[in-house]
Tab-separated table of C-alpha atoms in Angstrom:
chain	number	residue	atom	x	y	z
A	1	UNK	CA	-4.968	29.468	-2.396
A	2	UNK	CA	-8.467	28.042	-2.754
A	3	UNK	CA	-10.860	29.149	-5.466
A	4	UNK	CA	-14.623	29.078	-5.867
A	5	UNK	CA	-16.480	27.388	-2.993
A	6	UNK	CA	-13.445	25.589	-1.554
A	7	UNK	CA	-12.197	26.949	1.737
A	8	UNK	CA	-8.593	28.077	2.250
A	9	UNK	CA	-6.359	25.071	2.763
A	10	UNK	CA	-8.651	22.648	0.935
A	11	UNK	CA	-5.874	21.444	-1.387
A	12	UNK	CA	-3.582	20.740	1.598
A	13	UNK	CA	-6.458	18.875	3.320
A	14	UNK	CA	-6.769	16.679	0.224
A	15	UNK	CA	-3.067	15.956	0.265
A	16	UNK	CA	-3.103	15.161	4.003
A	17	UNK	CA	-6.109	12.840	3.559
A	18	UNK	CA	-4.476	11.028	0.641
A	19	UNK	CA	-1.334	10.471	2.681
A	20	UNK	CA	-3.297	9.310	5.704
A	21	UNK	CA	-5.212	6.825	3.543
A	22	UNK	CA	-1.984	5.451	2.019
A	23	UNK	CA	-0.435	5.021	5.500
A	24	UNK	CA	-3.543	3.288	6.820
A	25	UNK	CA	-3.616	0.966	3.793
A	26	UNK	CA	0.068	0.149	4.218
A	27	UNK	CA	-0.359	-0.662	7.865
A	28	UNK	CA	-3.351	-2.877	7.161
A	29	UNK	CA	-1.366	-4.826	4.582
A	30	UNK	CA	1.546	-5.547	6.901
A	31	UNK	CA	1.900	-9.168	7.869
A	32	UNK	CA	0.720	-10.237	11.252
A	33	UNK	CA	0.783	-13.402	13.298
A	34	UNK	CA	3.059	-16.347	12.957
A	35	UNK	CA	5.723	-16.245	10.204
A	36	UNK	CA	5.918	-19.088	7.704
A	37	UNK	CA	9.053	-21.183	7.428
A	38	UNK	CA	8.584	-21.594	3.693
A	39	UNK	CA	7.308	-19.144	1.039
A	40	UNK	CA	3.601	-19.575	0.213
A	41	UNK	CA	4.204	-18.913	-3.453
A	42	UNK	CA	7.453	-20.748	-4.405
A	43	UNK	CA	8.076	-23.046	-1.408
A	44	UNK	CA	11.641	-21.788	-0.774
A	45	UNK	CA	12.730	-21.481	2.859
A	46	UNK	CA	12.355	-18.021	4.387
A	47	UNK	CA	15.569	-16.951	6.171
A	48	UNK	CA	15.389	-16.800	9.967
A	49	UNK	CA	16.634	-13.172	9.901
A	50	UNK	CA	13.669	-12.145	7.705
A	51	UNK	CA	11.170	-13.965	9.963
A	52	UNK	CA	12.593	-12.186	13.046
A	53	UNK	CA	12.717	-8.769	11.373
A	54	UNK	CA	9.148	-8.992	9.948
A	55	UNK	CA	6.873	-11.020	12.161
A	56	UNK	CA	4.066	-12.650	10.183
A	57	UNK	CA	5.996	-12.843	6.916
A	58	UNK	CA	4.540	-15.314	4.419
A	59	UNK	CA	6.723	-14.741	1.272
A	60	UNK	CA	10.431	-14.940	0.517
A	61	UNK	CA	12.238	-11.788	-0.584
A	62	UNK	CA	12.056	-12.646	-4.303
A	63	UNK	CA	8.263	-13.304	-4.260
A	64	UNK	CA	7.579	-10.298	-2.099
A	65	UNK	CA	9.687	-8.053	-4.400
A	66	UNK	CA	7.769	-9.315	-7.431
A	67	UNK	CA	4.442	-8.691	-5.698
A	68	UNK	CA	5.504	-5.207	-4.622
A	69	UNK	CA	6.486	-4.281	-8.171
A	70	UNK	CA	2.904	-4.786	-9.432
A	71	UNK	CA	0.908	-1.587	-9.884
A	72	UNK	CA	-1.694	-0.897	-7.169
A	73	UNK	CA	-4.848	1.054	-7.935
A	74	UNK	CA	-6.495	2.557	-4.903
A	75	UNK	CA	-9.840	3.472	-6.500
A	76	UNK	CA	-10.026	6.788	-4.607
A	77	UNK	CA	-10.356	9.841	-6.852
A	78	UNK	CA	-9.781	13.064	-4.899
A	79	UNK	CA	-8.960	15.211	-7.935
A	80	UNK	CA	-12.462	15.114	-9.386
A	81	UNK	CA	-11.252	15.661	-12.935
A	82	UNK	CA	-12.836	13.678	-15.711
A	83	UNK	CA	-9.521	12.344	-16.901
A	84	UNK	CA	-8.602	10.878	-13.518
A	85	UNK	CA	-11.989	9.108	-13.419
A	86	UNK	CA	-11.357	7.334	-16.731
A	87	UNK	CA	-8.262	5.383	-15.508
């Protein structure tokens, strides 16, 4: 239920937009093009099965896992609360 000036369904619209943005960002970050034979970060060989499964891969599993474990800040604040803007 919306309150104030927000129309009915405004909260769900924000949720839908946040999910759509996350999907778009994930698709944009997917590797493209020719796969590397060796990892760009550590120089270890990238297994053939990984290169076939994920065209355009540039990192080995270990380096990609380490990179994926880092926190990602999107910079989009849909909540509008003061506390969320201070992060």
